Coordinates of C-alpha atoms in Angstrom, one line a residue:
X1 CA -0.1 -0.1 0.1
X2 CA 1.2 3.6 -0.8
X3 CA 1.0 6.1 1.7
X4 CA 2.0 9.6 2.6
X5 CA 1.6 12.1 5.4
X6 CA 1.8 15.9 5.7
X7 CA 1.7 17.8 9.0
X8 CA 2.0 21.2 10.4
X9 CA 4.1 21.6 13.7
X10 CA 7.3 21.1 15.1
X11 CA 7.5 17.4 15.2
X12 CA 10.4 15.4 13.7
X13 CA 9.3 14.2 10.2
X14 CA 11.5 11.2 10.0
X15 CA 10.2 10.0 13.4
X16 CA 6.6 10.4 12.2
X17 CA 7.2 8.5 9.0
X18 CA 8.6 5.6 10.9
X19 CA 5.7 5.7 13.2
X20 CA 3.3 5.6 10.3
X21 CA 5.3 3.1 8.4
X22 CA 5.1 0.7 11.3
X23 CA 1.6 1.0 11.7
X24 CA 0.6 0.4 8.2
X25 CA 3.0 -2.6 8.1
X26 CA 1.3 -3.9 11.4
X27 CA -2.2 -3.6 9.9
X28 CA -1.2 -5.2 6.5
X29 CA 0.6 -8.2 8.0
X30 CA -2.2 -9.0 10.7
X31 CA -5.1 -8.2 8.4
X32 CA -4.6 -8.3 4.8
X33 CA -5.3 -11.6 2.8
X34 CA -2.5 -10.9 0.6
X35 CA -0.1 -11.6 3.5
X36 CA -0.1 -15.5 4.1
X37 CA 0.7 -15.2 7.7
X38 CA -2.0 -12.7 8.6
X39 CA -5.0 -13.6 10.7
X40 CA -7.2 -13.2 7.8
X41 CA -5.3 -15.7 5.7
X42 CA -5.1 -18.2 8.4
X43 CA -8.9 -18.1 8.8
X44 CA -9.3 -18.3 5.0
X45 CA -7.1 -21.6 4.8
X46 CA -8.8 -23.2 7.6
X47 CA -11.6 -25.3 6.4
X48 CA -13.3 -25.9 9.7
X49 CA -16.8 -24.9 10.3
X50 CA -16.4 -24.6 14.1
X51 CA -16.2 -21.3 15.6
X52 CA -12.6 -20.0 16.1
X53 CA -11.1 -17.6 18.4
X54 CA -9.8 -14.5 16.4
X55 CA -8.0 -11.0 17.3
X56 CA -10.3 -8.3 18.5
X57 CA -9.3 -6.1 15.6
X58 CA -10.3 -8.7 13.0
X59 CA -13.7 -9.4 14.6
X60 CA -14.6 -5.6 14.6
X61 CA -13.7 -5.1 11.1
X62 CA -15.8 -8.2 10.2
X63 CA -18.7 -7.1 12.4
X64 CA -18.8 -3.8 10.6
X65 CA -18.7 -5.4 7.3
X66 CA -21.5 -7.6 8.1
X67 CA -23.4 -4.7 9.3
X68 CA -23.0 -3.0 5.9
X69 CA -24.0 -6.1 4.0
X70 CA -27.2 -6.2 5.9
X71 CA -27.8 -2.6 5.2
X72 CA -27.2 -3.2 1.5
X73 CA -29.0 -6.4 1.2
X74 CA -25.7 -8.3 0.2
X75 CA -24.5 -5.6 -2.3
X76 CA -21.4 -5.3 -0.1
X77 CA -19.8 -8.6 0.8
X78 CA -16.3 -9.4 2.0
X79 CA -16.7 -12.8 1.4
X80 CA -16.4 -12.1 -2.4
X81 CA -12.7 -12.9 -2.2
X82 CA -12.5 -16.0 -4.3
X83 CA -14.5 -14.3 -7.0
X84 CA -12.2 -11.1 -7.0
X85 CA -9.2 -13.6 -7.1
X86 CA -10.9 -15.5 -10.1
X87 CA -11.2 -12.2 -12.0
X88 CA -7.5 -11.4 -11.6
X89 CA -7.6 -9.0 -8.6
X90 CA -6.4 -11.2 -5.8
X91 CA -3.1 -12.9 -4.5
X92 CA -3.2 -15.5 -7.2
X93 CA -2.6 -13.1 -10.1
X94 CA -4.7 -14.9 -12.4
X95 CA -4.5 -14.0 -16.0
X96 CA -7.7 -15.5 -17.7
X97 CA -11.4 -14.9 -16.7
X98 CA -13.3 -17.7 -15.0
X99 CA -15.8 -19.8 -16.9
X100 CA -19.5 -19.5 -16.2
X101 CA -19.4 -23.1 -14.3
X102 CA -16.5 -21.7 -12.3
X103 CA -18.5 -18.5 -11.4
X104 CA -21.4 -20.5 -10.4
X105 CA -19.4 -22.9 -8.4
X106 CA -17.6 -20.1 -6.3
X107 CA -20.9 -18.2 -5.8
X108 CA -21.9 -21.4 -3.6
X109 CA -18.9 -20.5 -1.3
X110 CA -19.7 -16.8 -0.9
X111 CA -22.3 -14.9 0.8
X112 CA -22.2 -12.9 4.0
X113 CA -24.9 -15.0 5.6
X114 CA -22.4 -18.0 5.5
X115 CA -20.2 -16.0 8.1
X116 CA -21.0 -15.6 11.9
X117 CA -19.1 -13.3 14.2
X118 CA -19.6 -13.5 18.1
X119 CA -17.8 -10.5 19.7
X120 CA -18.8 -11.7 23.2
X121 CA -17.0 -15.0 22.6
X122 CA -14.3 -13.2 20.3
X123 CA -15.1 -16.0 17.6
X124 CA -15.7 -16.3 13.9
X125 CA -17.3 -19.2 12.2
X126 CA -17.7 -20.1 8.6
X127 CA -20.7 -22.1 7.5
X128 CA -18.9 -23.2 4.1
X129 CA -15.5 -24.6 4.7
X130 CA -14.0 -22.8 1.7
X131 CA -15.4 -19.2 2.7
X132 CA -12.7 -16.7 2.2
X133 CA -12.6 -12.9 3.4
X134 CA -11.3 -9.9 1.6
X135 CA -11.0 -7.0 3.9
X136 CA -9.5 -4.7 1.2
X137 CA -12.4 -2.3 1.1
X138 CA -12.1 -1.5 4.7
X139 CA -8.2 -1.7 5.5
X140 CA -6.9 1.5 3.9
X141 CA -9.5 3.5 5.6
X142 CA -9.1 1.7 8.8
X143 CA -5.3 2.3 8.4
X144 CA -5.8 6.1 7.9
X145 CA -7.9 6.2 11.1
X146 CA -5.4 4.3 13.1
X147 CA -2.5 6.3 11.8
X148 CA -4.2 9.5 12.7
X149 CA -4.6 8.5 16.2
X150 CA -0.8 7.8 16.2
X151 CA -0.1 11.2 15.0
X152 CA -2.4 12.8 17.6
X153 CA -0.7 10.7 20.4
X154 CA 2.6 12.1 19.1
X155 CA 1.4 15.6 19.5
X156 CA 0.4 16.5 15.8
X157 CA -2.7 18.7 15.7
X158 CA -2.6 19.2 11.9
X159 CA -2.2 16.4 9.4
X160 CA -3.4 14.8 6.3
X161 CA -2.8 11.2 5.8
X162 CA -3.1 9.5 2.3
X163 CA -3.4 5.7 2.4
X164 CA -3.8 4.2 -1.1
X165 CA -6.0 7.2 -2.2
X166 CA -7.9 7.4 1.1
X167 CA -7.4 10.9 2.5
X168 CA -8.0 11.9 6.3
X169 CA -7.6 15.3 7.4
X170 CA -6.9 16.6 10.9
X171 CA -7.4 20.4 10.7
X172 CA -8.1 22.1 7.2
X173 CA -6.5 21.1 3.9
X174 CA -7.1 21.7 0.3
X175 CA -7.4 18.5 -1.7
X176 CA -8.4 17.3 -5.0
X177 CA -10.3 14.6 -6.8
X178 CA -8.7 13.7 -10.2
X179 CA -10.5 13.7 -13.4
X180 CA -10.8 10.0 -14.7
X181 CA -10.6 11.5 -18.3
X182 CA -7.5 13.8 -17.6
X183 CA -5.7 12.5 -14.3
X184 CA -3.3 15.5 -14.6
X185 CA -6.4 17.9 -13.9
X186 CA -8.6 17.9 -10.9
X187 CA -12.2 17.2 -11.3
X188 CA -13.0 19.3 -8.2
X189 CA -10.9 20.8 -5.3
X190 CA -12.4 21.0 -2.0
X191 CA -11.3 21.8 1.7
X192 CA -11.3 18.8 3.9
X193 CA -11.8 19.8 7.6
X194 CA -11.4 17.0 10.2
X195 CA -13.0 14.8 7.5
X196 CA -12.2 11.9 5.1
X197 CA -12.4 11.5 1.5
X198 CA -12.5 8.2 0.0
X199 CA -12.7 7.6 -3.9
X200 CA -13.3 4.4 -5.9
X201 CA -13.3 4.2 -9.6
X202 CA -12.9 1.6 -12.5
X203 CA -10.5 3.7 -14.7
X204 CA -7.5 2.8 -13.0
X205 CA -8.1 -0.8 -11.5
X206 CA -8.4 -2.3 -14.9
X207 CA -6.8 -5.6 -16.4
X208 CA -6.8 -7.3 -19.6
X209 CA -8.2 -10.8 -19.2
X210 CA -8.0 -12.7 -22.5
X211 CA -8.0 -9.5 -24.1
X212 CA -11.0 -8.0 -22.5
X213 CA -10.7 -5.1 -20.1
X214 CA -12.1 -6.1 -16.9
X215 CA -12.6 -3.8 -13.7
X216 CA -12.1 -4.8 -10.0
X217 CA -15.6 -4.3 -8.7
X218 CA -17.0 -7.6 -8.6
X219 CA -20.8 -8.2 -7.8
X220 CA -21.4 -10.8 -5.1
X221 CA -24.8 -11.4 -6.6
X222 CA -23.6 -12.3 -10.2
X223 CA -20.0 -13.2 -9.5
X224 CA -18.9 -10.9 -12.2
X225 CA -17.8 -7.3 -12.5
X226 CA -20.6 -4.8 -12.1
X227 CA -22.1 -3.3 -15.1
X228 CA -22.0 0.1 -14.5
X229 CA -22.1 3.5 -16.2
X230 CA -20.3 5.3 -13.1
X231 CA -16.5 6.0 -13.6
X232 CA -15.7 7.3 -10.2
X233 CA -17.4 7.7 -6.9
X234 CA -16.2 10.1 -4.1
X235 CA -17.5 10.2 -0.4
X236 CA -16.9 12.4 2.3
X237 CA -17.2 11.3 6.0
X238 CA -16.3 11.8 9.5
X239 CA -13.8 8.8 9.6
X240 CA -11.9 7.1 6.8
X241 CA -13.1 3.5 7.4

């Protein structure tokens, strides 16, 4: 994950960079399914359908994701991981699109209703042994929130954090949203004040699979990339996650 920080104040820039680098690395190494030793990867590779004890940080993120899944009737779903991978946007680095039969098969092992979290017991349970989680949609925002707290603890009162394109402002900062048709010019410039700005688009994260341009927003309902007329979406919220 690429990241950068800007801050105003007397603090040592090199020390703050080390602080943020360590926190980003900690979050990736413990929660990203791209890291084979992370808690998420270990949960994915286990095929037990019994409840297993998991770190509180993972449980909190999964719980938040399931809440969003319920609010969106499953349009948002972190169990879409095997489908994202099948379309070439996962750790396997696959180069060809899945067949219809493969998509149908993968849909059988996805679905947020196949995942149970019990925060009182600190456990997760998968109802299908090959259920896999992809927390990528939450992790960059979560990392930005955690890093801002690290900066506050270090005495920083004004900062702008950029983690993979997720912006989080402490204080007032002028930021811009790039124009998908001309990335060198801003589509809009705005002032962030103690807010986060997150963008998602299909104009950058595209791959050629068997010669066809394919984007990374995979529908958990169809198992295929969303058919969408939107190119970019930007959201302003109190926190980055």
